[in-house]
Amino acid sequence: MKTSISIIGSGFSSLAASCYLAQAGYEVTVFEKNKTIGGRARQLIKNGFTFDMGPTWYWMPDVFERFFNDFDKSPSNYYKLEKLNPAYSVYFGRNDFITIEDTLEKIYATFEKEEPGSSKKLETFIDIAKSNYDVAIKDLVYNPGISAMELVTPATIKKINQFFSTIKKDVRKEFKNERLIKILEFPVLFLGAKPSNTPSFYSFMNYADFGLGTFHPKKGMYQVILAMESLAKELGVTIKTNENVEKIMVENGKATGIVSNGIIYNSDVVLSGADYHHSEKLLEKPFRQYSNDYWNKKTFAPSSLLFYVGFDKTLINVNHHTLFFDVDFDVHAASIYDHPKWPKNPLFYASFPSKTDASLAPKGKEAGIFLIPLAPGLEDTPELRAIYFEKIISRFETLTSQNVKNHILFEESFCINDFIKDYNSYKGNAYGMANTLWQTAFLRPKLKSKKVKNLFFTGQLTVPGPGVPPSLISGKLVADLILKHTLNNL
């Protein structure tokens, strides 16, 4: 008889794990609380406009390739991928921006134009970043976070100093131009921490940015979720939506199944890809590994205030991805990490996927996604959302020299309360737990429960960390652990 596995949640990590486990011959059922799959990577469709509600950046294409290759497939079997040129633009003032293009040679030229002599420094910086990327992908991120010894390899020993310096120190040691500094510090924001708290080794994100580039799946990031759903179903996975899991059942110290919508589903193994803190609340207290004090002391990646906006005209002076760094980054970062509060003058990011993909907005119109990073756990009200939409849309008009307020067809928002309601997200965080030095690898919450046999976890609060590629990897890591565990114990 097949080993049966109940998986809670249908985000990237859960779907990835479901595919690996089904491939190994297990009977896999995925339970999703919402009416559509994808977790944070859901989709909003309104009046002919299509928005990715969660991730909008497709970085590290090699990780996606590796995932699908594990099943003798390729992303191209499911969706069409386009490399963006330009990758993105960064605004520093009115009509004042730097554009990052699609090759290292073009990026070196951009840096040299901005700061003479910086291109050579950037070449050296990217060489180190590429070396770090190779080490990270080959030696580190595909480890399950069980032991500190996973970090000890011949390659990492050579780079030990990089774990005790920071991105901020390294960048500012070589570059003096504040605009270039901001661009180089930007990629680590995907890791959920300030550059001053992010180990130098994580410069591999700069190689992901400049060296590998930024891509767009035709019809949006949700196509990746649909691709994984197709693969999972091809492999025999059962996916159930509108299933609100209320309890993880434990008997004699073993997970024996779940309760969803009041119905008991027995299984040999339970895997939760839901928010880790919430997942443990599905257990009775004696079976929880981490206390509320534990979670409160952790550095969480930001939450977000998101706006999904339909415009009745096409917009000018923006690219598919556009960042607005016209205010003080350190002040905004302090309001996220040091003294949590709503930022007075927030940085923000905007995505206009219809610039690349005409299928995402009606002809002659534009789909816009605006994101403000926020501290998790803040008060979230309709009045605050309205105030901050006005703040950023007014700045947007000024910085890009165009009128847009009179061309808004509709605007939908998503913030802390929604992350809690829709995803059971701890304090409404959007990206999980930050990858600081003391929250890296074996120092993160474990994939395998220490208190309950046959209970496992996956996703951005465990290893390897926040982001879409790490979530795919997390699904593979936990599937490997389950396979080893069941072979030895069931």
XYZ file of C-alpha atoms in Angstrom:
490
model
C 0.000 0.000 0.000
C 1.301 3.482 -0.928
C 2.522 5.859 1.756
C -0.008 8.684 1.990
C 0.960 12.312 2.521
C -1.221 15.316 3.344
C 0.277 18.655 2.313
C -1.081 21.901 3.768
C -0.939 24.834 1.342
C -0.278 25.092 -2.384
C 2.477 27.673 -2.716
C 5.712 27.057 -4.607
C 7.324 24.923 -1.893
C 4.245 22.749 -1.332
C 3.721 22.142 -5.045
C 7.409 21.367 -5.541
C 7.367 18.849 -2.688
C 4.163 17.285 -3.990
C 5.798 16.636 -7.352
C 8.913 14.995 -5.882
C 6.878 12.837 -3.506
C 4.418 11.728 -6.187
C 7.314 10.927 -8.493
C 8.652 8.646 -5.758
C 5.348 6.754 -5.725
C 3.633 8.304 -2.731
C -0.062 9.102 -2.564
C -0.119 12.878 -2.249
C -3.034 15.204 -1.465
C -2.660 18.991 -1.286
C -5.110 21.031 0.818
C -5.454 24.741 -0.048
C -7.589 27.078 2.081
C -8.306 29.553 -0.728
C -10.400 28.957 -3.840
C -7.344 29.073 -6.104
C -3.901 27.548 -5.701
C -0.563 29.333 -5.459
C -0.479 30.713 -1.941
C 0.984 34.215 -2.117
C 1.466 33.773 -5.856
C -2.188 34.180 -6.710
C -3.656 36.179 -9.561
C -6.177 39.039 -9.741
C -8.227 39.340 -12.914
C -10.495 42.365 -13.256
C -12.070 44.190 -16.215
C -9.680 42.599 -18.687
C -6.574 43.337 -16.568
C -4.411 40.569 -15.072
C -2.145 41.101 -12.051
C 0.254 38.818 -10.204
C -0.759 39.411 -6.595
C 2.517 38.130 -5.148
C 5.937 37.593 -6.765
C 6.583 39.585 -9.936
C 10.355 39.030 -10.385
C 11.614 35.919 -12.190
C 15.259 35.583 -11.151
C 17.651 32.617 -11.008
C 16.208 30.812 -14.059
C 18.655 27.940 -13.505
C 16.753 26.935 -10.338
C 13.486 26.693 -12.287
C 15.284 24.700 -15.012
C 16.718 22.327 -12.428
C 13.293 21.785 -10.875
C 11.583 20.868 -14.135
C 14.620 18.891 -15.352
C 14.210 16.634 -12.313
C 11.024 15.414 -14.014
C 12.522 15.278 -17.541
C 10.711 18.495 -18.338
C 11.652 22.088 -19.047
C 9.899 25.375 -18.258
C 9.395 25.699 -22.020
C 7.068 22.683 -21.869
C 4.671 24.845 -19.885
C 5.333 28.557 -20.412
C 7.249 30.949 -22.621
C 10.047 32.898 -20.956
C 11.330 36.277 -22.134
C 14.476 37.998 -20.885
C 13.701 41.617 -20.111
C 15.699 44.445 -21.638
C 15.898 46.672 -19.780
C 15.726 44.555 -16.652
C 14.575 47.542 -14.602
C 15.008 51.257 -14.006
C 15.723 53.084 -10.748
C 14.454 56.631 -10.193
C 16.410 59.016 -7.949
C 14.562 62.241 -8.788
C 12.381 63.877 -11.404
C 13.330 62.510 -14.840
C 16.491 61.246 -13.145
C 16.962 57.506 -13.405
C 19.460 54.759 -14.166
C 18.462 51.865 -16.396
C 19.907 48.395 -15.879
C 20.057 46.521 -19.162
C 20.313 42.822 -20.019
C 24.058 42.094 -20.260
C 27.046 42.632 -18.005
C 28.836 44.600 -20.730
C 25.986 47.115 -20.930
C 25.798 47.347 -17.133
C 29.561 47.963 -16.871
C 29.172 50.814 -19.377
C 26.290 52.280 -17.358
C 28.375 52.241 -14.177
C 31.388 53.774 -15.928
C 29.261 56.612 -17.268
C 27.915 57.282 -13.771
C 31.254 56.976 -11.913
C 34.514 56.832 -13.910
C 36.568 53.818 -12.860
C 33.600 51.986 -11.351
C 33.261 49.473 -14.194
C 36.519 47.740 -13.240
C 35.460 47.632 -9.593
C 32.117 46.212 -10.654
C 33.819 43.510 -12.736
C 35.770 42.387 -9.669
C 32.663 42.582 -7.469
C 30.621 40.489 -9.923
C 33.412 37.908 -10.280
C 33.242 37.374 -6.514
C 29.433 37.382 -6.631
C 29.469 34.720 -9.368
C 31.870 32.583 -7.350
C 29.543 32.937 -4.364
C 26.572 32.020 -6.522
C 28.296 28.850 -7.702
C 29.138 27.896 -4.115
C 25.644 28.722 -2.876
C 23.872 26.700 -5.545
C 26.300 23.762 -5.564
C 27.322 23.515 -1.918
C 24.856 25.278 0.340
C 21.240 25.937 -0.594
C 20.439 22.325 -1.437
C 21.305 21.274 2.138
C 18.456 20.613 4.591
C 19.673 22.836 7.450
C 20.246 19.952 9.867
C 23.814 20.668 10.916
C 26.342 23.496 11.009
C 28.700 21.164 9.156
C 26.646 21.703 6.004
C 28.305 25.118 5.804
C 31.808 23.676 6.045
C 33.173 22.801 2.621
C 36.522 23.524 0.965
C 34.819 26.302 -1.007
C 33.120 27.952 1.982
C 36.225 27.774 4.173
C 37.947 30.004 1.610
C 35.090 32.471 1.949
C 34.701 32.394 5.723
C 35.413 36.123 6.085
C 32.418 36.872 3.890
C 30.093 35.497 6.550
C 31.334 38.080 9.044
C 31.319 41.173 6.895
C 28.236 42.723 5.298
C 26.987 43.713 1.879
C 26.858 47.345 2.978
C 30.507 47.380 4.068
C 31.712 45.659 0.892
C 29.764 47.861 -1.486
C 30.662 51.120 0.228
C 34.326 50.181 0.444
C 34.545 50.073 -3.364
C 31.881 52.497 -4.596
C 31.366 56.139 -3.636
C 28.461 57.092 -5.884
C 25.301 56.847 -3.769
C 23.124 55.988 -6.771
C 25.280 53.015 -7.715
C 25.461 51.962 -4.069
C 21.660 51.847 -3.874
C 21.480 49.712 -7.008
C 24.063 47.266 -5.649
C 22.356 47.066 -2.259
C 18.901 46.562 -3.773
C 19.029 42.798 -4.611
C 19.534 41.692 -0.998
C 16.159 43.208 -0.151
C 14.793 39.990 -1.660
C 16.420 38.229 1.303
C 14.345 40.307 3.664
C 17.043 42.167 5.582
C 19.004 45.414 5.499
C 22.333 45.376 3.599
C 23.985 46.254 6.937
C 22.703 42.954 8.403
C 23.236 40.740 5.358
C 26.496 38.738 5.146
C 28.826 39.593 2.267
C 28.444 36.089 0.914
C 24.933 36.992 -0.208
C 26.416 39.151 -2.951
C 25.467 36.144 -5.043
C 22.158 37.998 -5.425
C 24.051 40.655 -7.398
C 25.151 37.955 -9.812
C 21.561 36.743 -10.054
C 20.616 40.330 -10.909
C 23.373 41.458 -13.278
C 24.830 38.148 -14.444
C 21.725 36.022 -15.004
C 19.174 38.751 -15.629
C 15.468 39.321 -15.145
C 12.819 37.322 -17.002
C 9.075 37.372 -17.570
C 6.877 34.311 -18.107
C 4.300 35.066 -20.796
C 0.950 35.838 -19.075
C 2.700 36.418 -15.742
C 4.300 34.611 -12.807
C 1.106 32.689 -12.138
C 1.969 30.612 -15.203
C 4.717 29.005 -13.123
C 2.121 27.949 -10.537
C -0.107 26.569 -13.306
C 2.884 24.724 -14.750
C 3.622 23.122 -11.388
C -0.043 22.243 -10.975
C -0.024 20.537 -14.390
C 3.133 18.629 -13.522
C 1.770 17.608 -10.130
C -1.440 16.290 -11.654
C 0.511 14.450 -14.352
C 2.339 12.724 -11.498
C -0.911 11.804 -9.737
C -1.175 14.518 -7.059
C -4.691 15.342 -5.826
C -5.262 19.058 -5.175
C -8.199 20.223 -3.078
C -9.139 23.930 -2.805
C -11.421 25.667 -0.292
C -9.954 23.337 2.341
C -9.266 25.167 5.591
C -7.051 22.877 7.668
C -7.977 23.292 11.326
C -5.817 20.710 13.042
C -2.843 18.393 12.633
C -3.733 15.134 14.351
C -1.156 13.456 16.589
C -1.400 10.030 18.209
C 1.351 8.446 20.300
C 3.768 11.158 19.203
C 3.092 10.640 15.488
C 1.259 12.812 12.968
C -1.678 10.764 11.694
C -3.458 13.227 9.430
C -5.341 16.501 9.404
C -8.776 17.919 10.040
C -10.033 20.155 7.232
C -13.468 21.796 7.200
C -14.405 19.475 10.063
C -13.503 16.296 8.143
C -10.705 13.933 9.232
C -8.169 12.940 6.566
C -5.832 10.195 7.748
C -2.338 9.978 6.278
C 1.046 8.494 7.085
C 2.871 11.831 6.847
C 1.845 15.465 7.208
C 3.775 18.251 5.498
C 2.873 21.898 6.027
C 3.854 24.557 3.516
C 1.641 27.076 5.303
C 3.183 29.791 7.455
C 5.366 27.905 9.976
C 4.050 29.793 13.018
C 0.458 29.082 11.956
C 1.272 25.450 11.200
C 2.430 24.903 14.754
C -0.789 26.474 16.047
C -2.575 23.566 14.356
C -0.885 21.349 16.948
C -1.693 21.034 20.624
C 0.803 23.028 22.721
C 2.987 20.117 23.902
C 3.812 19.315 20.260
C 4.935 22.793 19.248
C 8.691 23.309 18.815
C 8.850 27.092 18.968
C 7.300 29.463 21.520
C 5.748 32.843 20.850
C 8.892 34.374 22.371
C 10.966 32.560 19.754
C 8.970 34.043 16.885
C 8.861 37.509 18.451
C 12.650 37.632 18.690
C 13.196 36.710 15.045
C 13.888 39.230 12.286
C 11.100 38.948 9.788
C 11.212 40.118 6.217
C 8.859 43.007 5.469
C 5.196 42.983 4.844
C 3.866 45.063 1.959
C 1.156 47.462 0.989
C 0.250 46.518 -2.575
C -1.960 48.294 -5.072
C -3.287 46.756 -8.269
C -4.258 49.569 -10.611
C -5.949 49.658 -14.007
C -5.099 52.726 -16.115
C -7.138 53.856 -19.122
C -4.006 54.794 -21.077
C -0.480 53.491 -21.568
C 2.105 55.090 -19.286
C 5.372 56.727 -20.299
C 8.838 56.964 -18.741
C 8.542 53.609 -16.941
C 9.737 50.087 -17.644
C 8.272 46.700 -16.758
C 10.074 46.925 -13.398
C 10.697 50.401 -11.974
C 12.100 51.253 -8.525
C 11.668 54.615 -6.816
C 14.645 55.391 -4.573
C 14.159 59.155 -4.465
C 13.944 59.210 -0.655
C 16.320 58.082 2.086
C 16.618 54.292 2.099
C 18.093 54.107 5.596
C 15.205 56.064 7.118
C 12.642 53.794 5.458
C 14.609 50.683 6.464
C 14.699 51.871 10.092
C 10.900 52.082 10.067
C 10.796 48.421 9.017
C 13.510 46.827 11.156
C 14.543 49.155 13.984
C 11.489 51.169 15.055
C 8.469 49.610 13.314
C 6.064 52.248 12.054
C 4.515 53.517 8.853
C 7.299 55.305 6.919
C 6.797 59.041 6.414
C 8.330 58.997 2.927
C 8.383 55.428 1.615
C 10.467 53.959 -1.133
C 8.282 52.005 -3.512
C 8.420 49.651 -6.469
C 6.139 49.562 -9.487
C 5.605 46.867 -12.073
C 3.903 47.413 -15.418
C 3.823 43.900 -16.897
C 1.645 45.064 -19.800
C 4.738 46.927 -21.072
C 6.162 43.512 -21.932
C 3.026 41.411 -22.261
C 0.032 42.908 -24.074
C -2.192 40.058 -22.847
C -2.203 41.539 -19.325
C -4.209 44.698 -20.105
C -6.824 45.761 -22.679
C -5.423 47.483 -25.770
C -4.317 51.050 -25.088
C -4.431 50.549 -21.302
C -1.876 49.686 -18.613
C -1.756 47.304 -15.657
C 0.221 48.669 -12.721
C 1.333 47.015 -9.489
C 2.718 49.272 -6.736
C 4.459 47.947 -3.615
C 5.552 49.699 -0.413
C 7.653 47.561 2.004
C 6.360 47.784 5.573
C 7.184 46.390 8.991
C 4.990 43.374 9.779
C 2.478 43.782 12.578
C 1.559 47.414 11.924
C -1.962 48.790 12.166
C -3.661 48.422 8.786
C -6.749 50.495 7.975
C -8.519 51.662 4.785
C -7.653 55.239 5.755
C -3.916 54.473 5.957
C -4.006 52.646 2.640
C -5.673 55.647 0.996
C -3.127 58.081 2.482
C -0.203 56.015 1.182
C -1.694 55.514 -2.249
C -1.991 59.280 -2.556
C 1.620 59.696 -1.350
C 3.145 57.383 -3.923
C 0.893 58.184 -6.862
C 1.613 61.913 -6.426
C 5.359 61.236 -6.347
C 4.986 58.875 -9.285
C 3.383 61.640 -11.349
C 6.134 64.104 -10.470
C 9.060 61.738 -10.951
C 7.865 60.369 -14.298
C 6.431 63.675 -15.578
C 2.946 62.492 -16.441
C -0.615 62.738 -15.205
C -2.056 59.432 -14.041
C -4.559 60.187 -11.267
C -7.250 61.132 -13.770
C -6.637 57.932 -15.711
C -7.195 55.378 -12.952
C -10.040 53.002 -13.783
C -9.817 51.114 -10.502
C -7.441 50.448 -7.631
C -7.423 47.399 -5.335
C -5.195 47.107 -2.281
C -3.673 44.258 -0.295
C -1.868 44.726 3.014
C -1.066 43.293 6.443
C -4.638 42.326 7.363
C -5.026 40.494 4.053
C -1.761 38.572 4.489
C -3.070 37.401 7.859
C -6.572 36.581 6.606
C -5.640 34.901 3.320
C -2.325 33.250 4.223
C -2.336 32.958 8.033
C 0.860 34.988 7.830
C 2.681 35.755 11.093
C 2.111 39.476 11.786
C 1.146 39.800 8.131
C 4.698 39.265 6.836
C 4.955 39.008 3.052
C 8.336 37.316 2.561
C 8.969 35.078 5.546
C 11.981 35.240 7.841
C 14.985 37.366 6.879
C 18.280 35.750 5.937
C 20.557 37.405 8.490
C 23.726 35.675 9.718
C 21.949 34.230 12.778
C 18.972 33.117 10.704
C 20.856 31.230 8.005
C 20.853 27.524 7.153
C 20.796 25.324 10.296
C 19.788 28.352 12.427
C 16.375 28.587 10.751
C 13.239 26.651 11.831
C 13.638 22.971 10.937
C 12.133 21.102 8.015
C 11.460 18.102 10.285
C 9.584 18.387 13.571
C 11.693 17.627 16.638
C 8.604 16.713 18.672
C 6.254 14.875 16.314
C 7.231 11.967 14.112
C 6.103 12.053 10.477
C 5.539 15.821 10.592
C 7.469 18.136 8.279
C 7.522 21.783 7.210
C 8.540 23.681 4.086
C 8.507 27.240 2.763
C 10.093 30.610 3.307
C 10.268 30.492 7.107
C 12.504 27.435 6.965
C 15.505 26.610 4.703
C 16.845 27.992 2.509
C 14.797 31.196 2.960
C 12.574 33.793 1.309
C 11.948 34.100 -2.423
C 10.544 31.937 -5.200
C 13.705 29.975 -6.148
C 14.447 29.173 -2.469
C 10.846 27.996 -2.081
C 11.278 25.559 -4.978
C 14.462 24.328 -3.325
C 12.730 24.034 0.056
C 10.153 21.729 -1.515
C 12.892 19.479 -2.862
C 14.787 19.436 0.433
C 11.780 18.430 2.513
C 10.744 15.784 -0.028
C 14.227 14.249 0.221
C 13.988 14.229 4.022
C 10.558 12.568 3.888
C 11.806 9.923 1.490
C 14.745 9.061 3.754
C 12.536 9.101 6.844
C 9.796 6.895 5.439
C 12.246 4.370 4.046
C 13.670 3.948 7.526
C 10.554 4.279 9.689
C 7.360 3.279 7.882
